[in-house]
Amino acid sequence: MSETYYEFGTAGERWDRARLFFEAKEYLTAARILRGLVAEHPGQTAQRLLLARAYYHSAQLSRAETELRAVLDRDPVEHYARLMLGRTLERQGRPAEAAPHLRLAAAMSGDVAE
């Protein structure tokens, strides 16, 4: 795939551009920009989470799972990543694997059923 204008610029400019594409529901384009940002700055949680969301919304579920697991490897108490991983696994037809992640996300947010 050749580079296009939106893959150029500073990291901040590309981050802003990726968010604009994501908000416009152009998930594939957002993911394309975010992949480069994550490769350059692998420790940035926000970029990796948005990349996972772009993959999720564009039905690239195994890629979303990979990104979410990378976030959780670095930060096991990242609530939103835990919730998204559970939903991603559910959407892949893996409810038994999803259940512990969803329970942990619910416990972290205080949404535990009495």
CSV table of C-alpha atoms in Angstrom, one decimal:
chain,number,residue,atom,x,y,z
A,1,MET,CA,0.0,0.0,0.0
A,2,SER,CA,1.4,3.4,-0.9
A,3,GLU,CA,1.6,6.2,1.5
A,4,THR,CA,-0.9,9.0,1.2
A,5,TYR,CA,-0.9,12.6,2.5
A,6,TYR,CA,-2.5,11.7,5.8
A,7,GLU,CA,0.4,9.5,6.8
A,8,PHE,CA,2.8,12.4,6.8
A,9,GLY,CA,3.4,15.1,9.4
A,10,THR,CA,4.3,15.1,13.0
A,11,ALA,CA,3.0,12.4,15.4
A,12,GLY,CA,0.6,15.0,16.9
A,13,GLU,CA,-0.7,15.9,13.4
A,14,ARG,CA,-1.2,12.2,12.5
A,15,TRP,CA,-2.9,11.5,15.9
A,16,ASP,CA,-5.4,14.3,15.3
A,17,ARG,CA,-5.9,13.1,11.7
A,18,ALA,CA,-6.5,9.5,12.9
A,19,ARG,CA,-9.1,10.7,15.5
A,20,LEU,CA,-10.9,12.7,12.8
A,21,PHE,CA,-11.0,9.6,10.5
A,22,PHE,CA,-12.2,7.5,13.4
A,23,GLU,CA,-14.9,10.0,14.3
A,24,ALA,CA,-16.0,10.0,10.7
A,25,LYS,CA,-16.3,6.2,10.9
A,26,GLU,CA,-13.5,5.8,8.4
A,27,TYR,CA,-12.0,3.0,10.5
A,28,LEU,CA,-9.7,1.5,7.9
A,29,THR,CA,-8.0,4.8,7.2
A,30,ALA,CA,-7.8,5.6,11.0
A,31,ALA,CA,-6.2,2.2,11.5
A,32,ARG,CA,-3.7,2.8,8.7
A,33,ILE,CA,-2.5,6.0,10.4
A,34,LEU,CA,-2.6,4.5,13.9
A,35,ARG,CA,-0.5,1.5,12.9
A,36,GLY,CA,2.4,3.8,12.1
A,37,LEU,CA,2.0,5.8,15.3
A,38,VAL,CA,1.9,2.6,17.4
A,39,ALA,CA,5.0,1.3,15.7
A,40,GLU,CA,6.8,4.6,16.5
A,41,HIS,CA,5.5,4.9,20.1
A,42,PRO,CA,4.5,1.4,21.3
A,43,GLY,CA,4.1,2.5,24.9
A,44,GLN,CA,1.3,5.0,24.1
A,45,THR,CA,-1.9,3.4,25.5
A,46,ALA,CA,-4.3,5.9,23.9
A,47,GLN,CA,-3.0,5.3,20.4
A,48,ARG,CA,-3.1,1.5,20.8
A,49,LEU,CA,-6.6,1.6,22.2
A,50,LEU,CA,-7.9,3.7,19.4
A,51,LEU,CA,-6.2,1.3,16.9
A,52,ALA,CA,-8.0,-1.6,18.7
A,53,ARG,CA,-11.3,0.2,18.4
A,54,ALA,CA,-10.7,0.9,14.7
A,55,TYR,CA,-10.0,-2.8,14.2
A,56,TYR,CA,-13.0,-3.8,16.2
A,57,HIS,CA,-15.4,-1.5,14.2
A,58,SER,CA,-13.9,-2.7,10.9
A,59,ALA,CA,-14.4,-6.4,11.9
A,60,GLN,CA,-10.7,-7.1,12.2
A,61,LEU,CA,-11.2,-8.8,15.4
A,62,SER,CA,-8.0,-10.8,15.7
A,63,ARG,CA,-6.0,-7.6,15.2
A,64,ALA,CA,-8.2,-5.9,17.8
A,65,GLU,CA,-7.5,-8.7,20.2
A,66,THR,CA,-3.8,-8.5,19.7
A,67,GLU,CA,-3.7,-4.8,20.4
A,68,LEU,CA,-5.9,-5.1,23.5
A,69,ARG,CA,-3.7,-7.9,24.9
A,70,ALA,CA,-0.7,-5.7,24.3
A,71,VAL,CA,-2.3,-2.9,26.3
A,72,LEU,CA,-3.2,-5.3,29.1
A,73,ASP,CA,0.3,-6.8,29.2
A,74,ARG,CA,1.6,-3.3,30.0
A,75,ASP,CA,-1.3,-2.2,32.2
A,76,PRO,CA,-3.5,-5.1,33.5
A,77,VAL,CA,-5.9,-2.7,35.2
A,78,GLU,CA,-6.8,-0.7,32.1
A,79,HIS,CA,-10.6,-1.0,32.5
A,80,TYR,CA,-11.6,-0.1,28.9
A,81,ALA,CA,-9.1,-2.4,27.3
A,82,ARG,CA,-10.4,-5.2,29.6
A,83,LEU,CA,-14.0,-4.5,28.6
A,84,MET,CA,-13.1,-4.2,24.9
A,85,LEU,CA,-11.2,-7.5,25.0
A,86,GLY,CA,-14.2,-9.2,26.5
A,87,ARG,CA,-16.5,-7.8,23.8
A,88,THR,CA,-14.0,-8.7,21.1
A,89,LEU,CA,-13.8,-12.3,22.3
A,90,GLU,CA,-17.6,-12.5,22.5
A,91,ARG,CA,-17.9,-11.2,18.9
A,92,GLN,CA,-15.6,-13.9,17.8
A,93,GLY,CA,-17.8,-16.5,19.4
A,94,ARG,CA,-15.6,-17.2,22.4
A,95,PRO,CA,-17.9,-16.4,25.3
A,96,ALA,CA,-16.1,-18.6,27.8
A,97,GLU,CA,-12.8,-16.7,27.2
A,98,ALA,CA,-14.7,-13.4,27.3
A,99,ALA,CA,-16.5,-13.9,30.6
A,100,PRO,CA,-13.5,-13.4,33.0
A,101,HIS,CA,-12.5,-10.1,31.2
A,102,LEU,CA,-16.1,-8.8,31.3
A,103,ARG,CA,-16.4,-9.7,35.0
A,104,LEU,CA,-13.1,-7.9,35.8
A,105,ALA,CA,-14.2,-4.9,33.8
A,106,ALA,CA,-17.5,-4.8,35.6
A,107,ALA,CA,-15.8,-5.1,39.0
A,108,MET,CA,-13.3,-2.3,38.1
A,109,SER,CA,-16.1,0.0,37.1
A,110,GLY,CA,-18.3,-0.9,40.1
A,111,ASP,CA,-21.1,-2.4,37.9
A,112,VAL,CA,-21.1,-5.7,39.8
A,113,ALA,CA,-24.6,-7.3,40.1
A,114,GLU,CA,-25.7,-7.6,43.7
